[in-house]
Amino acid sequence: MTIDLSGKITKPVPLYAKVKQSIIEKIHTGEWQPHDRVPSESELVKQFNCSRMTANRALRELTAEGFLFRLQGVGSFVSEPKGQSALFEIHSIADEISARTHRHHCKVLKLAEVTASATQATELGITAGTPVYHSIIVHYENDVPVQIEDRYVNALAAPEYLQQDFHQQTAHDYLSMVAPLTEGEHIVEAVAGDARSCRLLQIEENAPCLLISRRTWSKDHIVSSARLLFPGHRYKLKGRFSS
């Protein structure tokens, strides 16, 4: 314990907290920019004369608090300020990223016709066994993966879906053009990412993620059912409503 100028007894600040504060200060002052690599555990041990456990705790807590993100086998990096999606509105992720003056691009992992399972048929309001379109797309903000879009589309609502180049136009924008949105449904869940999803999002396995299950209607039929998975530490939702 120490005694401050007012005579009060204060507890010493734990060393891991000092390490955290040093890193946070460099981020807040702009000395370290988003995507800059921060010192490794070994480098922090030498810099602060602390144990590896202390350095690990500091990096782990900063990652959980959203200041850093960690790439397995590579290191820890400064996070982008959290992106923000509208909870009660439906927007293109490309537009959301552009509004933050950041760069969007995507990788199309799957774009194919499949046969609707019982679950998919129920979600789309069609008969099981009906042909539907399935796309899996990973969206990036300034080269950092921020969303996996796993979407099933009613083929009757968008018959030319498979012929589209979703590197040039998002699936959301295309569907909004051919089947204008009249109604939407959001279900939001906190989930642990599975191994494949975490690998695609470049986060640790079982890391907390935000899952939005979204269905959209055009007039009286369901156009698509999508599962949108975000890394929990890189995204937040915002909703605005009035009585």
Tab-separated table of C-alpha atoms in Angstrom:
chain	number	residue	atom	x	y	z
A	1	MET	CA	0.000	0.000	0.000
A	2	THR	CA	0.987	3.633	-0.515
A	3	ILE	CA	-0.150	6.962	1.009
A	4	ASP	CA	-1.174	9.767	-1.345
A	5	LEU	CA	-0.787	13.517	-0.745
A	6	SER	CA	-4.121	13.691	1.083
A	7	GLY	CA	-2.986	11.063	3.532
A	8	LYS	CA	-5.277	8.362	2.184
A	9	ILE	CA	-3.996	4.817	1.861
A	10	THR	CA	-4.195	3.573	-1.723
A	11	LYS	CA	-3.621	0.129	-3.153
A	12	PRO	CA	-0.824	-0.250	-5.714
A	13	VAL	CA	-1.944	-0.623	-9.315
A	14	PRO	CA	-1.454	-4.214	-10.529
A	15	LEU	CA	1.317	-4.551	-13.106
A	16	TYR	CA	-0.996	-6.027	-15.742
A	17	ALA	CA	-3.177	-2.897	-15.442
A	18	LYS	CA	-0.118	-0.695	-16.008
A	19	VAL	CA	0.706	-2.677	-19.147
A	20	LYS	CA	-2.876	-2.252	-20.362
A	21	GLN	CA	-2.895	1.468	-19.649
A	22	SER	CA	0.379	1.970	-21.527
A	23	ILE	CA	-1.060	0.272	-24.612
A	24	ILE	CA	-4.390	2.139	-24.381
A	25	GLU	CA	-2.595	5.489	-24.146
A	26	LYS	CA	-0.623	4.765	-27.325
A	27	ILE	CA	-3.872	3.882	-29.115
A	28	HIS	CA	-5.768	6.959	-27.864
A	29	THR	CA	-2.924	9.355	-28.758
A	30	GLY	CA	-2.717	7.901	-32.263
A	31	GLU	CA	0.841	6.653	-31.822
A	32	TRP	CA	-0.507	3.198	-32.701
A	33	GLN	CA	-3.034	3.174	-35.544
A	34	PRO	CA	-5.649	0.498	-36.403
A	35	HIS	CA	-3.960	-2.694	-37.656
A	36	ASP	CA	-0.566	-1.718	-36.188
A	37	ARG	CA	1.082	-4.684	-34.515
A	38	VAL	CA	1.563	-4.273	-30.754
A	39	PRO	CA	4.468	-5.800	-28.792
A	40	SER	CA	4.319	-9.550	-28.261
A	41	GLU	CA	4.127	-11.169	-24.833
A	42	SER	CA	7.908	-11.675	-24.877
A	43	GLU	CA	8.493	-8.032	-25.805
A	44	LEU	CA	6.159	-6.834	-23.038
A	45	VAL	CA	7.954	-9.058	-20.511
A	46	LYS	CA	11.250	-7.310	-21.336
A	47	GLN	CA	9.738	-3.810	-21.538
A	48	PHE	CA	7.887	-3.954	-18.200
A	49	ASN	CA	10.077	-6.506	-16.411
A	50	CYS	CA	6.970	-8.583	-15.753
A	51	SER	CA	6.027	-12.244	-15.982
A	52	ARG	CA	4.693	-13.837	-19.156
A	53	MET	CA	1.410	-14.454	-17.305
A	54	THR	CA	1.068	-10.707	-16.638
A	55	ALA	CA	1.727	-9.839	-20.295
A	56	ASN	CA	-0.720	-12.496	-21.453
A	57	ARG	CA	-3.457	-11.203	-19.135
A	58	ALA	CA	-2.995	-7.637	-20.375
A	59	LEU	CA	-3.261	-8.655	-24.047
A	60	ARG	CA	-6.151	-11.020	-23.358
A	61	GLU	CA	-8.198	-8.365	-21.528
A	62	LEU	CA	-7.473	-5.689	-24.146
A	63	THR	CA	-8.688	-8.101	-26.814
A	64	ALA	CA	-11.865	-8.873	-24.853
A	65	GLU	CA	-12.468	-5.131	-24.387
A	66	GLY	CA	-12.135	-4.466	-28.122
A	67	PHE	CA	-8.872	-2.504	-28.144
A	68	LEU	CA	-6.941	-5.294	-29.875
A	69	PHE	CA	-7.575	-8.273	-32.108
A	70	ARG	CA	-5.335	-11.326	-32.237
A	71	LEU	CA	-4.424	-13.426	-35.282
A	72	GLN	CA	-3.352	-16.915	-34.318
A	73	GLY	CA	0.325	-17.467	-34.976
A	74	VAL	CA	0.824	-13.852	-36.073
A	75	GLY	CA	0.338	-11.528	-33.105
A	76	SER	CA	-1.873	-8.819	-31.611
A	77	PHE	CA	-3.000	-5.744	-33.537
A	78	VAL	CA	-4.860	-2.501	-32.827
A	79	SER	CA	-8.572	-2.870	-33.605
A	80	GLU	CA	-10.575	-0.574	-35.814
A	81	PRO	CA	-13.142	1.452	-33.860
A	82	LYS	CA	-16.194	-0.783	-33.608
A	83	GLY	CA	-18.406	-0.867	-36.645
A	84	GLN	CA	-22.082	-0.224	-36.099
A	85	SER	CA	-25.130	-1.831	-37.687
A	86	ALA	CA	-28.710	-0.667	-37.448
A	87	LEU	CA	-30.885	-2.988	-35.413
A	88	PHE	CA	-34.301	-1.902	-36.691
A	89	GLU	CA	-33.242	-1.060	-40.247
A	90	ILE	CA	-31.784	-3.136	-43.058
A	91	HIS	CA	-28.800	-1.689	-44.891
A	92	SER	CA	-26.069	-2.994	-47.148
A	93	ILE	CA	-22.903	-3.725	-45.196
A	94	ALA	CA	-20.960	-2.069	-48.023
A	95	ASP	CA	-22.870	1.165	-47.408
A	96	GLU	CA	-22.286	0.949	-43.645
A	97	ILE	CA	-18.553	0.528	-44.206
A	98	SER	CA	-18.418	3.323	-46.788
A	99	ALA	CA	-20.240	5.627	-44.369
A	100	ARG	CA	-17.297	5.169	-42.011
A	101	THR	CA	-15.015	6.201	-44.929
A	102	HIS	CA	-13.525	2.720	-44.957
A	103	ARG	CA	-13.008	0.303	-47.836
A	104	HIS	CA	-15.279	-2.697	-48.401
A	105	HIS	CA	-14.540	-5.822	-50.373
A	106	CYS	CA	-15.701	-9.420	-50.163
A	107	LYS	CA	-14.868	-13.027	-50.982
A	108	VAL	CA	-17.580	-15.271	-52.423
A	109	LEU	CA	-17.070	-18.736	-50.950
A	110	LYS	CA	-20.197	-20.346	-52.390
A	111	LEU	CA	-22.826	-19.456	-54.988
A	112	ALA	CA	-24.922	-22.433	-56.042
A	113	GLU	CA	-28.352	-23.985	-56.472
A	114	VAL	CA	-29.265	-26.463	-53.739
A	115	THR	CA	-32.339	-28.380	-52.643
A	116	ALA	CA	-34.163	-26.818	-49.698
A	117	SER	CA	-34.075	-28.846	-46.502
A	118	ALA	CA	-37.095	-28.918	-44.224
A	119	THR	CA	-35.583	-26.128	-42.096
A	120	GLN	CA	-34.715	-23.928	-45.077
A	121	ALA	CA	-38.129	-24.540	-46.618
A	122	THR	CA	-39.838	-23.418	-43.411
A	123	GLU	CA	-37.703	-20.275	-43.245
A	124	LEU	CA	-38.524	-19.393	-46.864
A	125	GLY	CA	-42.171	-20.453	-46.771
A	126	ILE	CA	-41.760	-23.022	-49.558
A	127	THR	CA	-41.959	-26.812	-49.937
A	128	ALA	CA	-39.024	-28.974	-48.873
A	129	GLY	CA	-37.066	-30.180	-51.906
A	130	THR	CA	-37.681	-26.968	-53.856
A	131	PRO	CA	-34.554	-25.575	-55.595
A	132	VAL	CA	-33.141	-22.516	-53.796
A	133	TYR	CA	-29.971	-20.476	-54.156
A	134	HIS	CA	-27.263	-20.572	-51.500
A	135	SER	CA	-24.473	-18.034	-51.114
A	136	ILE	CA	-21.722	-17.685	-48.518
A	137	ILE	CA	-19.825	-14.392	-48.615
A	138	VAL	CA	-17.199	-12.962	-46.265
A	139	HIS	CA	-17.211	-9.151	-46.033
A	140	TYR	CA	-14.078	-7.158	-45.198
A	141	GLU	CA	-13.549	-3.682	-43.810
A	142	ASN	CA	-10.081	-2.370	-44.671
A	143	ASP	CA	-8.925	-5.995	-45.210
A	144	VAL	CA	-10.256	-7.164	-41.818
A	145	PRO	CA	-13.108	-9.723	-41.980
A	146	VAL	CA	-16.193	-8.330	-40.231
A	147	GLN	CA	-19.103	-10.484	-41.398
A	148	ILE	CA	-19.939	-13.922	-42.772
A	149	GLU	CA	-23.151	-13.755	-44.797
A	150	ASP	CA	-24.764	-17.200	-45.207
A	151	ARG	CA	-27.888	-16.690	-47.323
A	152	TYR	CA	-30.649	-18.821	-48.878
A	153	VAL	CA	-32.712	-17.176	-51.590
A	154	ASN	CA	-36.141	-18.022	-52.977
A	155	ALA	CA	-35.327	-18.799	-56.621
A	156	LEU	CA	-38.711	-17.562	-57.827
A	157	ALA	CA	-38.104	-14.157	-56.245
A	158	ALA	CA	-34.649	-13.692	-57.807
A	159	PRO	CA	-34.250	-16.108	-60.740
A	160	GLU	CA	-30.952	-14.572	-61.919
A	161	TYR	CA	-29.271	-14.568	-58.504
A	162	LEU	CA	-26.541	-17.021	-59.523
A	163	GLN	CA	-25.490	-14.884	-62.486
A	164	GLN	CA	-24.608	-11.856	-60.336
A	165	ASP	CA	-21.103	-10.626	-59.491
A	166	PHE	CA	-21.326	-9.946	-55.773
A	167	HIS	CA	-17.848	-8.443	-55.744
A	168	GLN	CA	-19.382	-5.480	-57.570
A	169	GLN	CA	-22.800	-5.364	-55.882
A	170	THR	CA	-23.837	-6.873	-52.560
A	171	ALA	CA	-26.500	-9.563	-52.435
A	172	HIS	CA	-28.600	-7.201	-50.318
A	173	ASP	CA	-28.467	-4.462	-52.955
A	174	TYR	CA	-29.296	-6.852	-55.790
A	175	LEU	CA	-32.253	-8.402	-53.959
A	176	SER	CA	-33.549	-4.962	-52.977
A	177	MET	CA	-33.570	-4.054	-56.665
A	178	VAL	CA	-35.313	-7.155	-58.043
A	179	ALA	CA	-37.612	-7.810	-55.067
A	180	PRO	CA	-38.122	-4.523	-53.177
A	181	LEU	CA	-38.218	-4.982	-49.425
A	182	THR	CA	-41.599	-4.578	-47.768
A	183	GLU	CA	-40.966	-6.343	-44.448
A	184	GLY	CA	-38.052	-7.699	-42.452
A	185	GLU	CA	-37.365	-9.817	-39.388
A	186	HIS	CA	-34.278	-9.795	-37.136
A	187	ILE	CA	-33.330	-12.283	-34.448
A	188	VAL	CA	-30.154	-11.344	-32.558
A	189	GLU	CA	-28.106	-13.858	-30.569
A	190	ALA	CA	-24.744	-14.003	-28.822
A	191	VAL	CA	-22.965	-17.197	-29.885
A	192	ALA	CA	-19.553	-18.835	-29.713
A	193	GLY	CA	-18.004	-19.052	-33.160
A	194	ASP	CA	-17.351	-22.518	-34.558
A	195	ALA	CA	-13.900	-23.484	-35.835
A	196	ARG	CA	-14.563	-22.702	-39.520
A	197	SER	CA	-16.286	-19.387	-38.869
A	198	CYS	CA	-13.561	-18.237	-36.496
A	199	ARG	CA	-10.928	-19.153	-39.052
A	200	LEU	CA	-12.710	-17.078	-41.710
A	201	LEU	CA	-13.115	-14.149	-39.309
A	202	GLN	CA	-9.499	-14.495	-38.115
A	203	ILE	CA	-10.449	-14.810	-34.462
A	204	GLU	CA	-9.764	-17.460	-31.848
A	205	GLU	CA	-11.963	-20.558	-31.869
A	206	ASN	CA	-15.091	-20.220	-29.688
A	207	ALA	CA	-14.629	-16.437	-29.533
A	208	PRO	CA	-17.877	-14.533	-28.798
A	209	CYS	CA	-19.770	-13.552	-31.935
A	210	LEU	CA	-22.927	-11.665	-32.787
A	211	LEU	CA	-25.409	-13.575	-34.954
A	212	ILE	CA	-28.279	-11.857	-36.768
A	213	SER	CA	-30.817	-14.185	-38.369
A	214	ARG	CA	-32.608	-12.083	-40.966
A	215	ARG	CA	-35.595	-12.813	-43.199
A	216	THR	CA	-36.896	-10.363	-45.775
A	217	TRP	CA	-40.247	-10.174	-47.570
A	218	SER	CA	-41.337	-8.549	-50.802
A	219	LYS	CA	-45.105	-8.151	-50.743
A	220	ASP	CA	-46.536	-11.525	-49.715
A	221	HIS	CA	-43.529	-13.839	-50.211
A	222	ILE	CA	-40.235	-14.380	-48.390
A	223	VAL	CA	-37.248	-13.428	-50.536
A	224	SER	CA	-34.317	-14.637	-48.470
A	225	SER	CA	-33.184	-16.037	-45.148
A	226	ALA	CA	-29.696	-15.042	-44.030
A	227	ARG	CA	-27.422	-15.699	-41.067
A	228	LEU	CA	-25.040	-12.783	-40.541
A	229	LEU	CA	-22.153	-13.563	-38.194
A	230	PHE	CA	-19.971	-10.760	-36.767
A	231	PRO	CA	-16.921	-10.955	-34.456
A	232	GLY	CA	-18.279	-9.748	-31.130
A	233	HIS	CA	-15.369	-7.404	-30.399
A	234	ARG	CA	-15.546	-5.667	-33.794
A	235	TYR	CA	-19.256	-4.860	-34.079
A	236	LYS	CA	-22.161	-3.370	-32.213
A	237	LEU	CA	-25.831	-2.815	-32.986
A	238	LYS	CA	-27.723	0.416	-32.634
A	239	GLY	CA	-31.495	0.757	-32.552
A	240	ARG	CA	-33.634	3.870	-32.445
A	241	PHE	CA	-37.344	3.907	-31.808
A	242	SER	CA	-40.090	6.216	-30.680
A	243	SER	CA	-43.324	5.664	-28.787
